[in-house]
Short mmCIF file of C-alpha atoms in Angstrom, two decimals:
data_model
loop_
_atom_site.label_atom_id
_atom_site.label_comp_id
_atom_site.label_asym_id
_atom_site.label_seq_id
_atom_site.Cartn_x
_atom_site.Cartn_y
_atom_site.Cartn_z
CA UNK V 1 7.64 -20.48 242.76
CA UNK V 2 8.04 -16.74 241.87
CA UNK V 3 11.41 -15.50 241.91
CA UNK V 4 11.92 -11.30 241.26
CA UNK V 5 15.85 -9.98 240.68
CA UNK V 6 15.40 -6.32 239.37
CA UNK V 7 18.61 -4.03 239.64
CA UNK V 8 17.69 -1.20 237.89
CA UNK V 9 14.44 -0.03 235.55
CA UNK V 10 15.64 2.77 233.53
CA UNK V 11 13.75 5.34 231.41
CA UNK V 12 15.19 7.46 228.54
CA UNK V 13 13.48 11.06 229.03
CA UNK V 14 12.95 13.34 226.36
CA UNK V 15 15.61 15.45 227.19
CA UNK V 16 17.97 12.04 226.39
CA UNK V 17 18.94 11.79 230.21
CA UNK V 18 18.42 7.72 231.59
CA UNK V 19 15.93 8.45 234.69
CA UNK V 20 15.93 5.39 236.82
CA UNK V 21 12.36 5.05 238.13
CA UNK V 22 12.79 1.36 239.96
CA UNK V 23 15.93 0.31 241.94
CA UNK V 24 16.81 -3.45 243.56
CA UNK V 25 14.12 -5.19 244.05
CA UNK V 26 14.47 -9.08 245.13
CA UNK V 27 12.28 -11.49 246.82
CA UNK V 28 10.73 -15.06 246.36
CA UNK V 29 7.19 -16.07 246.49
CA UNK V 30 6.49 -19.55 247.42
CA UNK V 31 3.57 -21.61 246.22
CA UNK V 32 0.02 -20.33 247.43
CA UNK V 33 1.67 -17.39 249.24
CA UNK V 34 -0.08 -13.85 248.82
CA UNK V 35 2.15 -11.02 249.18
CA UNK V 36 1.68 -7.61 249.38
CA UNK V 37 3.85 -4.45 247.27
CA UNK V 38 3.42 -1.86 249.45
CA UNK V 39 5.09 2.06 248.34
CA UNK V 40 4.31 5.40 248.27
CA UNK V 41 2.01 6.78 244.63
CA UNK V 42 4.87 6.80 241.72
CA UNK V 43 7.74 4.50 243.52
CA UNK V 44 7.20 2.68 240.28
CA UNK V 45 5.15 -0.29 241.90
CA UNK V 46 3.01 -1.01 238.73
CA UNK V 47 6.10 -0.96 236.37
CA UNK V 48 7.10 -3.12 238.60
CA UNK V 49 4.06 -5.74 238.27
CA UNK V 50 4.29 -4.77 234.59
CA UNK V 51 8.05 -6.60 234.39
CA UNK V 52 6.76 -9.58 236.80
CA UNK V 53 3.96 -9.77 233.92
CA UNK V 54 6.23 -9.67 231.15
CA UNK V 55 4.79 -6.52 229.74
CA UNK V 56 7.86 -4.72 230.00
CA UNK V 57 11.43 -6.23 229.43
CA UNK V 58 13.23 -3.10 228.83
CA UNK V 59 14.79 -3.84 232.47
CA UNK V 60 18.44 -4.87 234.21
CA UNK V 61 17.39 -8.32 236.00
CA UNK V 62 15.42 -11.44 235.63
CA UNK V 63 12.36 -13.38 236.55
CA UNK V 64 11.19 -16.48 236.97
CA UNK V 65 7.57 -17.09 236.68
CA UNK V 66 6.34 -20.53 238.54
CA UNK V 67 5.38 -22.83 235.46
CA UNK V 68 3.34 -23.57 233.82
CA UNK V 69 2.78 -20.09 233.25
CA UNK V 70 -0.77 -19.17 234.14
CA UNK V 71 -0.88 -15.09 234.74
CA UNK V 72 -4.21 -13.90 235.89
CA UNK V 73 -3.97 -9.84 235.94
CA UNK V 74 -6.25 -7.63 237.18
CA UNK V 75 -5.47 -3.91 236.11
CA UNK V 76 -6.39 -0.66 237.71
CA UNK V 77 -8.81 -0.09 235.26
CA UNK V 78 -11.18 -3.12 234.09
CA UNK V 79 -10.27 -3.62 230.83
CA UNK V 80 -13.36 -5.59 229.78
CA UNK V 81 -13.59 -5.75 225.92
CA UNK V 82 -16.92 -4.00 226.09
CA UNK V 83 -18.38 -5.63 223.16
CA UNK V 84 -18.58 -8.74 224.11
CA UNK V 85 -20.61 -9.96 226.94
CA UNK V 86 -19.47 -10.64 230.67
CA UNK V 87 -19.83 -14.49 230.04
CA UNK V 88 -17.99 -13.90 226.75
CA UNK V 89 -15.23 -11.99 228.55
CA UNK V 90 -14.31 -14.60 231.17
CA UNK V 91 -14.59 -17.43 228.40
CA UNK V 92 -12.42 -15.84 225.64
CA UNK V 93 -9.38 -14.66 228.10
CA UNK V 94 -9.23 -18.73 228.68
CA UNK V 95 -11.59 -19.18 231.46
CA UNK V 96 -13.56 -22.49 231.08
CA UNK V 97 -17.42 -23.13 232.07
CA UNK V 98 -17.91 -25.41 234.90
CA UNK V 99 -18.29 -25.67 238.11
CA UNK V 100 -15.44 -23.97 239.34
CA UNK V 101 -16.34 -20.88 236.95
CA UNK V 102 -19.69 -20.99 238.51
CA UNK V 103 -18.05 -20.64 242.12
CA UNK V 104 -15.63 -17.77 241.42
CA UNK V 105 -18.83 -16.15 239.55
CA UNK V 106 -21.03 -17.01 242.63
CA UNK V 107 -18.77 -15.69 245.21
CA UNK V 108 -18.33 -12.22 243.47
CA UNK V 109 -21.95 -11.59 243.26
CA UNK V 110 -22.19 -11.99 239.22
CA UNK V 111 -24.36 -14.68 237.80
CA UNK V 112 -27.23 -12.31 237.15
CA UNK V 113 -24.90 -9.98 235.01
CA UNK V 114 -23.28 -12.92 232.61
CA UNK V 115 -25.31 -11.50 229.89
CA UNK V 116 -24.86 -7.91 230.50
CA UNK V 117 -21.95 -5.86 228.32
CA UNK V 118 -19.78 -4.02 230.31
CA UNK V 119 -20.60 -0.92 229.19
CA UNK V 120 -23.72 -1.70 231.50
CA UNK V 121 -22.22 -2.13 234.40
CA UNK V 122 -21.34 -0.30 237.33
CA UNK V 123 -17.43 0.39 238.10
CA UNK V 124 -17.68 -1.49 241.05
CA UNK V 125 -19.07 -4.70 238.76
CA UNK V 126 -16.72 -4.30 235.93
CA UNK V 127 -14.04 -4.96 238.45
CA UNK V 128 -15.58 -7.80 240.13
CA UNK V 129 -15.67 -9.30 236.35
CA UNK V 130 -11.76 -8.42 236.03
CA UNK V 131 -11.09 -10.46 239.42
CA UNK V 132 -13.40 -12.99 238.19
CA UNK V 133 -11.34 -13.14 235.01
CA UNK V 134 -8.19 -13.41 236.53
CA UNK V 135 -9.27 -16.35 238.58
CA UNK V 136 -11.16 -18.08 235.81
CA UNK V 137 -7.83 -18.98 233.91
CA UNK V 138 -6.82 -21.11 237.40
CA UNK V 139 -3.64 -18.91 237.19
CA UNK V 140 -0.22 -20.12 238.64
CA UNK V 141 0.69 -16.55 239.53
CA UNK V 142 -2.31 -14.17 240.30
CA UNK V 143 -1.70 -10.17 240.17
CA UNK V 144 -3.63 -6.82 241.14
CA UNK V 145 -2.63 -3.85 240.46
CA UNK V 146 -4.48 -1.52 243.05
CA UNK V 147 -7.58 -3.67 242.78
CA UNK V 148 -9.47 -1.46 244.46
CA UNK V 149 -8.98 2.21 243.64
CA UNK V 150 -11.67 4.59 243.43
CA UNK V 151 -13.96 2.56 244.84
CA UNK V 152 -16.19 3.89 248.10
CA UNK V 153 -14.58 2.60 250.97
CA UNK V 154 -17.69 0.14 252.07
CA UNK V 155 -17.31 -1.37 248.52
CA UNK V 156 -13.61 -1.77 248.99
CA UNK V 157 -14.36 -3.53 252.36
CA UNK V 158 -16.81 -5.96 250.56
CA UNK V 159 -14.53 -6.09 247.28
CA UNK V 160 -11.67 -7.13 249.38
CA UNK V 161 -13.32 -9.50 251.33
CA UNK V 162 -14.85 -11.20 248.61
CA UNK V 163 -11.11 -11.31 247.09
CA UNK V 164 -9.87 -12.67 250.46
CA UNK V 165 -12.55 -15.78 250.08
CA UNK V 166 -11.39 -16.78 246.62
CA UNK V 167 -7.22 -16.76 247.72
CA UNK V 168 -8.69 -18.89 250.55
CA UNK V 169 -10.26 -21.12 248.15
CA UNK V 170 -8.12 -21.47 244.91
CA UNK V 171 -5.08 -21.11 247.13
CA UNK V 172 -3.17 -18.88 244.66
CA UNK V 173 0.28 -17.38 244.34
CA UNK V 174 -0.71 -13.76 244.70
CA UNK V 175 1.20 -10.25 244.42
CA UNK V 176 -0.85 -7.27 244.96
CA UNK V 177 0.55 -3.52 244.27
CA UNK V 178 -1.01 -1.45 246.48
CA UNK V 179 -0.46 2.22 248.59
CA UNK V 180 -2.99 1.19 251.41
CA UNK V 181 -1.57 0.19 254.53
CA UNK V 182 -4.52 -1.68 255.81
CA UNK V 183 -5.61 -3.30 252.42
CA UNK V 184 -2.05 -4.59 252.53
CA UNK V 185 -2.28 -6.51 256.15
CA UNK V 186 -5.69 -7.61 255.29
CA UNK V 187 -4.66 -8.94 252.29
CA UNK V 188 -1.52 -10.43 252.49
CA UNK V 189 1.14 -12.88 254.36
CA UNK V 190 3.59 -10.90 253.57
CA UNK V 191 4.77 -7.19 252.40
CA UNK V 192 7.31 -5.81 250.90
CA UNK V 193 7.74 -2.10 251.30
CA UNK V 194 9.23 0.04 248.43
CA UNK V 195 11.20 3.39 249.04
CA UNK V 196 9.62 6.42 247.66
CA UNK V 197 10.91 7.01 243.95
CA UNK V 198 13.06 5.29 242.40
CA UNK V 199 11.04 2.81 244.38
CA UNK V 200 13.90 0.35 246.37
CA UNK V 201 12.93 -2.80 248.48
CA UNK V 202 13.51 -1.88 252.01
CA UNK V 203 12.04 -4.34 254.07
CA UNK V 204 10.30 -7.28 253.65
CA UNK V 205 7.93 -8.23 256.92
CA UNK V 206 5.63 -11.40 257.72
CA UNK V 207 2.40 -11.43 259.07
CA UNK V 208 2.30 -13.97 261.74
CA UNK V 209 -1.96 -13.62 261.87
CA UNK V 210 -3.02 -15.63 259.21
CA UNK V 211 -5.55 -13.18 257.12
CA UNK V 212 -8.81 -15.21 258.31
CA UNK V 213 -7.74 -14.98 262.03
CA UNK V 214 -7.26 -11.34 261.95
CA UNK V 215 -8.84 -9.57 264.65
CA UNK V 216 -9.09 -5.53 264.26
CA UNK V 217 -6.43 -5.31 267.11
CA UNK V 218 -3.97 -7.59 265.55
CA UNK V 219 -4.41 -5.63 262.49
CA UNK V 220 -3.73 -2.15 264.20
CA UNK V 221 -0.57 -3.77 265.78
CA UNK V 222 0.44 -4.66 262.03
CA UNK V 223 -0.09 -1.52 260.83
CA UNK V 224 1.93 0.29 263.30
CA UNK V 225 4.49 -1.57 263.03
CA UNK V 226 4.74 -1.32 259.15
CA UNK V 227 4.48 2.63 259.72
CA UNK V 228 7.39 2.65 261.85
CA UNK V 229 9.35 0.22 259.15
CA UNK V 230 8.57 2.67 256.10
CA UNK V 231 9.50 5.71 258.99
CA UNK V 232 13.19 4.48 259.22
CA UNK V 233 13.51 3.99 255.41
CA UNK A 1 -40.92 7.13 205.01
CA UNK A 2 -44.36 7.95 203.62
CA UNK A 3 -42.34 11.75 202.57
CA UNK A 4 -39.73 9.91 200.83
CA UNK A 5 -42.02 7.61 198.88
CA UNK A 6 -44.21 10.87 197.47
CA UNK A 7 -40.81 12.31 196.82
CA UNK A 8 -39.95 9.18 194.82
CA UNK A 9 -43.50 9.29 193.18
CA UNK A 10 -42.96 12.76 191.86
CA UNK A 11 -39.80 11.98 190.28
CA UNK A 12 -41.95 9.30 188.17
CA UNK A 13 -44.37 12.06 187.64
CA UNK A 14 -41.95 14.33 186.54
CA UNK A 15 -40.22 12.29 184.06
CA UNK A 16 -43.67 10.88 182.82
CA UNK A 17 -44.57 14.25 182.04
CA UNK A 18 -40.83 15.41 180.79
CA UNK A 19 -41.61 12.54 178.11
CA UNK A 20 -44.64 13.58 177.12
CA UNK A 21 -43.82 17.25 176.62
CA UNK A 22 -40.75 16.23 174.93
CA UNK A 23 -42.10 13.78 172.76
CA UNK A 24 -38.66 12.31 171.79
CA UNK A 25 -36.80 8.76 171.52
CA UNK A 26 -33.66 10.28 173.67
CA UNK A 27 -36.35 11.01 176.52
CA UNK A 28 -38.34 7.65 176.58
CA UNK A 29 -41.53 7.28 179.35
CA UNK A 30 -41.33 5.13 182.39
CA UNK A 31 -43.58 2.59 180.83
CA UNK A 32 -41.13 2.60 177.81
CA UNK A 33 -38.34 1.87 179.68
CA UNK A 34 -40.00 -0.97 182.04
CA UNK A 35 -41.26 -2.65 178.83
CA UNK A 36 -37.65 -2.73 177.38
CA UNK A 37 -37.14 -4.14 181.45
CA UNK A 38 -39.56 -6.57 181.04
CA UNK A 39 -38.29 -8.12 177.50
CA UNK A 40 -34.41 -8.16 178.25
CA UNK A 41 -36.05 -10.31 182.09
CA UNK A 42 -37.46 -12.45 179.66
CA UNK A 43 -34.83 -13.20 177.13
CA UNK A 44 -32.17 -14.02 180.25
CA UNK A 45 -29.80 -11.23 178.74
CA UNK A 46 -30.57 -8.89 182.14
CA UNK A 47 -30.30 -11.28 184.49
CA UNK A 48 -27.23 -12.62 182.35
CA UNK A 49 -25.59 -9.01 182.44
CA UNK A 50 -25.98 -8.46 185.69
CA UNK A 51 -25.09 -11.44 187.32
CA UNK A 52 -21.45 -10.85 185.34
CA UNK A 53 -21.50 -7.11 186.92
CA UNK A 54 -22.50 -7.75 190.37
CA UNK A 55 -19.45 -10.74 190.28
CA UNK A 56 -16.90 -8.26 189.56
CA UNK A 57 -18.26 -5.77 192.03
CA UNK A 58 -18.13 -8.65 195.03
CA UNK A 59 -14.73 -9.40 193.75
CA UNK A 60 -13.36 -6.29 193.52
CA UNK A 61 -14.68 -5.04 196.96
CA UNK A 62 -13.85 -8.21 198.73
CA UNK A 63 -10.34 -7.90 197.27
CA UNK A 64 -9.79 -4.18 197.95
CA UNK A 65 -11.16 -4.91 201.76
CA UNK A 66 -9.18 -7.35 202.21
CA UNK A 67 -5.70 -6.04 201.18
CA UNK A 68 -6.83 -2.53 202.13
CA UNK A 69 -7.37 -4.00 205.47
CA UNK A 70 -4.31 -5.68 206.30
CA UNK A 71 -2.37 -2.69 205.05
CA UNK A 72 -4.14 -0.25 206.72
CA UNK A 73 -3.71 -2.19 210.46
CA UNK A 74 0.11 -2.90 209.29
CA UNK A 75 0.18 0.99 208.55
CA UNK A 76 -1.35 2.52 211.96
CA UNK A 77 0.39 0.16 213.94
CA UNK A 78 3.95 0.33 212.80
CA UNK A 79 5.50 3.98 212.30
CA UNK A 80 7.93 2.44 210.03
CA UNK A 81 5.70 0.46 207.64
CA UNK A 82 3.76 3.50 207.75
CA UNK A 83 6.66 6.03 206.45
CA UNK A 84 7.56 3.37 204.16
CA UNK A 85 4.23 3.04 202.48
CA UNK A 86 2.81 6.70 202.65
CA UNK A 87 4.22 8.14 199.64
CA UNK A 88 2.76 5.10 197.27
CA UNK A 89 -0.56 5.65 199.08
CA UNK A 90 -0.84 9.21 198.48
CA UNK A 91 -0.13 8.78 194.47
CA UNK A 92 -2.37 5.81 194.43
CA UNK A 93 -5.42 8.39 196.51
CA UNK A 94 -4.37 10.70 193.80
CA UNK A 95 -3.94 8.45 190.66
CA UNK A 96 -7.58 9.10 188.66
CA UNK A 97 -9.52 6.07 188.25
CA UNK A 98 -9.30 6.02 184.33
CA UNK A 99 -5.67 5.90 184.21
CA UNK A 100 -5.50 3.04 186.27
CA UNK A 101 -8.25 1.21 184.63
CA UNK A 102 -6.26 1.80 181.07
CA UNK A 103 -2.80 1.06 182.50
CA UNK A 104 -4.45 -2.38 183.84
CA UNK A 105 -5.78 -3.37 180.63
CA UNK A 106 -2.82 -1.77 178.68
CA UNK A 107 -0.35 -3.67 180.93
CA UNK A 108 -2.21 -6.80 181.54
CA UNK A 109 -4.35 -7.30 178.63
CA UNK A 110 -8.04 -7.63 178.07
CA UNK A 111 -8.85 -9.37 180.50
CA UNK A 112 -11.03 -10.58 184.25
CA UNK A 113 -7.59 -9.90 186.30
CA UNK A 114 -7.09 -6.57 184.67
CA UNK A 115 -10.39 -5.53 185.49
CA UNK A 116 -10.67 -6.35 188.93
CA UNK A 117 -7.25 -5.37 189.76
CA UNK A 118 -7.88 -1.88 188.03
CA UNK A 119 -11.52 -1.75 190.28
CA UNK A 120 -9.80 -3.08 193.50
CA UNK A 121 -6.87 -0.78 193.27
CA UNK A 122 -9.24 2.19 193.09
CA UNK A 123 -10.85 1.57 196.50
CA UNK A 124 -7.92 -0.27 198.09
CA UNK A 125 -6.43 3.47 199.11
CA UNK A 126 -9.39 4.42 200.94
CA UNK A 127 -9.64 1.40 202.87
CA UNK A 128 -6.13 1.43 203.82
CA UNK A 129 -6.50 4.85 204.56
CA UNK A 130 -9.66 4.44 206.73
CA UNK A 131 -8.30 1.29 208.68
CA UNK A 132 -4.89 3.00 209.27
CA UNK A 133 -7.41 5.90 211.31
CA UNK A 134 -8.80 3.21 213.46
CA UNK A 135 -5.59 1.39 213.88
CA UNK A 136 -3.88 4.26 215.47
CA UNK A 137 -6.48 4.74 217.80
CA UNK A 138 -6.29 0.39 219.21
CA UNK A 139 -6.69 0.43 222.80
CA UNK A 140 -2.82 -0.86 224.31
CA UNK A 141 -4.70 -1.60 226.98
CA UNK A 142 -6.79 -4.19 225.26
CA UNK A 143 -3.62 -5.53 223.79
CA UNK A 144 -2.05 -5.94 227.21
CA UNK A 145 -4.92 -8.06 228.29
CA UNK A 146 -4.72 -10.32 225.05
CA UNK A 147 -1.44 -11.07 225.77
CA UNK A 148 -1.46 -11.61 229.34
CA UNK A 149 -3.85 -14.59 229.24
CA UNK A 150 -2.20 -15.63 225.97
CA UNK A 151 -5.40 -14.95 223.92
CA UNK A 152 -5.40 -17.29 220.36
CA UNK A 153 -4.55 -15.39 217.42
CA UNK A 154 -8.38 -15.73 216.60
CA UNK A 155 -9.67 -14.71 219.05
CA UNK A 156 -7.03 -11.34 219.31
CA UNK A 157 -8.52 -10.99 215.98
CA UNK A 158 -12.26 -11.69 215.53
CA UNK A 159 -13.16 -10.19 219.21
CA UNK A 160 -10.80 -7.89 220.30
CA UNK A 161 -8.90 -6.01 216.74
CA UNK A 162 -11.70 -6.46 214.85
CA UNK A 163 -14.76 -4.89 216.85
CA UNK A 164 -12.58 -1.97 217.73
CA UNK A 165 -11.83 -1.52 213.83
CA UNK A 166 -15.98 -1.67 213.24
CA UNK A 167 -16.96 1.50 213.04
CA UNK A 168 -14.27 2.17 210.75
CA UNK A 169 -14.50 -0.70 208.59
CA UNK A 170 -18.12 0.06 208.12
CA UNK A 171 -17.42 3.61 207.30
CA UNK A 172 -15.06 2.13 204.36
CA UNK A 173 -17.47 -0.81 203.23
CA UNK A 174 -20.35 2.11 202.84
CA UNK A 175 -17.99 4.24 200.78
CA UNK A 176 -16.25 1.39 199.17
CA UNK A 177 -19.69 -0.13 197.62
CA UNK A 178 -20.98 3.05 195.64
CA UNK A 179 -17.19 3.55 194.79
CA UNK A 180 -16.68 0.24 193.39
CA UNK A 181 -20.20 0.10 191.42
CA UNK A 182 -19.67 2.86 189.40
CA UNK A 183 -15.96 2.16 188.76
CA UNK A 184 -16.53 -1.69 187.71
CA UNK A 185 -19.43 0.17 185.16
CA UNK A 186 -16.55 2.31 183.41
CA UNK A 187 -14.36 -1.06 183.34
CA UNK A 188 -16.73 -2.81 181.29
CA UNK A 189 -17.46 -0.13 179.15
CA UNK A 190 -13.87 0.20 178.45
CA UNK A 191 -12.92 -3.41 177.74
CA UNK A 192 -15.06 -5.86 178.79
CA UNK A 193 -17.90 -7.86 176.52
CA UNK A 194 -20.52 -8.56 179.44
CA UNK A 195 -22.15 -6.74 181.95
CA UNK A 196 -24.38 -3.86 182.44
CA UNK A 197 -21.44 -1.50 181.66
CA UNK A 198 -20.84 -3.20 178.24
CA UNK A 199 -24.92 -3.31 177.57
CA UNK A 200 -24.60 0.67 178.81
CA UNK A 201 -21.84 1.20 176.04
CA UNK A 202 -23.79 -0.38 173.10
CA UNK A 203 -26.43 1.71 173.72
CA UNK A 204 -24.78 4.45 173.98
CA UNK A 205 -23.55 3.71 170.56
CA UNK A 206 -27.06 3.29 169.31
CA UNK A 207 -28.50 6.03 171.06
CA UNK A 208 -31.24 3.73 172.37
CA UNK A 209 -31.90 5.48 175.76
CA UNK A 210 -34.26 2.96 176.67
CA UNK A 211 -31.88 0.07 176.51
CA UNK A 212 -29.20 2.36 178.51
CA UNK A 213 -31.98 3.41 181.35
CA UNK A 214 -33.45 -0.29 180.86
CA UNK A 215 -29.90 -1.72 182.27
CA UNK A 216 -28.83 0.95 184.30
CA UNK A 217 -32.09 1.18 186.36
CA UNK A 218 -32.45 -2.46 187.62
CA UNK A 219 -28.81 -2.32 188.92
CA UNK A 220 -28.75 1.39 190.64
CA UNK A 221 -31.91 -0.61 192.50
CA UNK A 222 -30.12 -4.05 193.28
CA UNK A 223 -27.26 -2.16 194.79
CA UNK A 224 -29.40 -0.08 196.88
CA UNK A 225 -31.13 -3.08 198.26
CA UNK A 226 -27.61 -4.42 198.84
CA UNK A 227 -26.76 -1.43 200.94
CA UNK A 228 -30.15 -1.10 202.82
CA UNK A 229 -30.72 -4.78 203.58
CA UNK A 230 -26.52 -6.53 203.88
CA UNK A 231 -24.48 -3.16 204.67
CA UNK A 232 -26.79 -1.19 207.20
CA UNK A 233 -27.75 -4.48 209.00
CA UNK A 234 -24.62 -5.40 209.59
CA UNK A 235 -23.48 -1.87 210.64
CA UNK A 236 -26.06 -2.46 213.34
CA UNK A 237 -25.15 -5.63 214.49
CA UNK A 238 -21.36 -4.69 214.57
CA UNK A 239 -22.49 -1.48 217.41
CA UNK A 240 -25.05 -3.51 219.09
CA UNK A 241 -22.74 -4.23 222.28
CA UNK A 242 -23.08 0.33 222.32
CA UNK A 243 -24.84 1.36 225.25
CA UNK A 244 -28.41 2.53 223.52
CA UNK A 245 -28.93 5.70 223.67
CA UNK A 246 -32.60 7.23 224.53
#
């Protein structure tokens, strides 16, 4: 159980004047249910992963993370520790070897890099490693934070299928910030749409096709009608 | 290498025939002063002498790392700790190693404590100040991470502060060594009754050159050894995970 009640994320600016950069935002997740953030670039989606995280508590509002609390984050950028080896940097955030390691490494496509340093890596790898960090912890509450940015669009397609696959088959609470329309109905049961800045909920919409019954038809459908959702906001 | 060992050989050459031309005791041949080597080996009072020495040197640096270490993360990380302890950093960078050496012994007597405190607190600045660099520049991001999957304290310290203080800590351990060396030297001279600093001092006294270049010699070489074969290796190992470049 996730449960998210902000009011109001404030910043002081430099000229001393509070800016409020995220306004109410409430929902609930329930157990194994993937959700989508969906806004506009700067509606203040990451700060708002970043207070579900507990990385920032400057906020008005509370959350309760399911317990025991398990975070698995994956951030826009990698953030491998680069000296320390792939296999090191899925065992020292708390990942443990085994078989179901071995599965999360085998479905992203990285037992022949466990040895490799990040540093070595291609963008694309480095954050296949972050996803397979995340996952390695067997987190409670799993979240992305654009996952997939800057990636070529084929790789995205592969990256998010891939990502799809594991959900599936660790059957994970999962929140994923993201501007991409489609990425979001692929992705997720569920999205919650965020006004342009300060970034306010404005609707919150199913998606009756479950995500492995999606046909591209369904999926246009979804999208359409999300467009005309984020139109009347 | 083969340049730098003909360099090395001319030296000897030189001083070989500086000795001969001078024909004097204050300017004493090469095969003097490895004679005088050989006897003091023999007796136990060189290995005695600088086994007391190269203690004091490990303590001192190992003490001056350490606190310089913890003060210099505490500093970069924390505006206010760093305001507070600026201005007693900046008089102990400027304090002149012989005053603090005499204060030491002055204050805390003739004694070990006094002279390893007096060495330590010589290099401790430049740690501190070294570390406080690199702990300005810690990745948040990396810090984020750590605490999101609620890394152990060892582990946020041994793999992912530590290897981004490396290059800095290396920087300081280089420095620190030859600082430190020739410091603890001057503290035995001053008060001490052991140690190649002490031996250094009584010949002095004596004017027996050989004896001084007969003590001094061996140890200039053992810390060089230290610093080519412990301090460079580990330099290396510490930048290993560095993409190579070609």
């Amino acid at each position: 159980m996730l449960d998210v009640k902000v009011t109001r994320k404030a910043l002081r600016t430099a000229a001393g004047q509070r800016r409020t950069i995220l306004g109410e935002v409430a929902f609930g997740l329930k157990s194994g249910e993937v959700a989508a953030v969906l806004g506009p670039s700067g509606c203040g989606k990451t700060t708002l992963l970043r207070i579900i995280a507990g990385l920032d508590r400057d906020f008005e509002g509370e959350v309760m993370l399911p317990s025991p609390r398990k975070i698995g984050m994956v951030f826009q950028e990698p953030r491998l520790l680069p000296w320390r080896s792939v296999r090191q940097n899925l065992l020292l955030a708390g990942g443990v070897a085994g078989p179901v390691l071995d599965s999360i490494v085998a479905a992203l496509g990285l037992a022949a890099h466990l040895d490799h340093y990040p540093g070595e890596l291609s963008l694309g790898l480095a954050r296949r490693v972050a996803i397979a960090r995340a996952f390695a912890i067997s987190p409670t509450l799993l979240l992305l934070d654009e996952p997939f940015v800057s990636l070529d669009s084929a790789l995205a397609l592969r990256l998010r299928a891939e990502l799809v696959a594991l959900v599936e088959a660790q059957r994970t609470t999962t929140l994923i910030v993201t501007h991409d329309i489609e990425e979001a109905v692929a992705l997720a049961d569920r999205i919650i749409i965020l006004s342009s800045q300060p970034g306010q909920m404005v609707a919150d919409k199913f998606i009756e096709t479950p995500r492995l019954a999606m046909t591209p038809a369904a999926a246009a459908q979804a999208k359409i009608e999300i467009e005309a959702l984020i139109a009347e906001a | 290498m083969p340049v730098r060992l003909l360099s090395f050989l001319l030296l000897l050459l030189l001083w070989e025939a500086a000795s001969t031309i001078a024909a004097s005791r204050l300017l004493p041949s090469p095969q003097a002063v490895l004679s005088v080597v050989g006897a003091e080996a023999a007796s136990g009072a060189l290995a005695f002498n600088l086994a007391a020495t190269l203690a004091r040197v490990v303590a001192a640096f190992i003490l001056a790392m350490a606190v310089g270490m913890a003060l210099g993360v505490a500093m970069g990380r924390s505006k206010a700790v760093d305001r507070f302890c600026d201005p007693w950093l900046i008089v102990l960078l400027n304090l002149p190693a012989l005053v603090v050496i005499v204060l030491a012994y002055i204050w805390i007597g003739l004694n070990e404590v006094a002279a390893i405190g007096a060495v330590a607190l010589n290099k401790l600045p430049n740690t501190t100040a070294t570390v406080r660099e690199g702990a300005r520049a810690l990745d948040r991001g990396l810090d984020e991470v750590a605490e999101i999957f609620a890394m152990p304290l060892k582990i946020r310290i041994f793999d992912v502060l530590l290897p981004q203080l490396a290059p800095y800590l290396a920087a300081s351990m280089r420095s620190g060594l030859s600082l430190v060396w020739k410091i603890v030297l001057v503290v035995e001279l001053l008060g001490r009754s052991n140690g190649i600093g002490f031996e250094i001092g009584t010949a002095f006294q004596l004017f027996d050159v050989t004896r001084l270049l007969a003590y001094a010699l061996p140890f200039v070489a053992i810390m060089l050894a230290i610093e080519t074969f412990v301090v460079q290796p580990i330099e290396r190992r510490v930048s290993r995970w560095r993409p190579q470049h070609a």
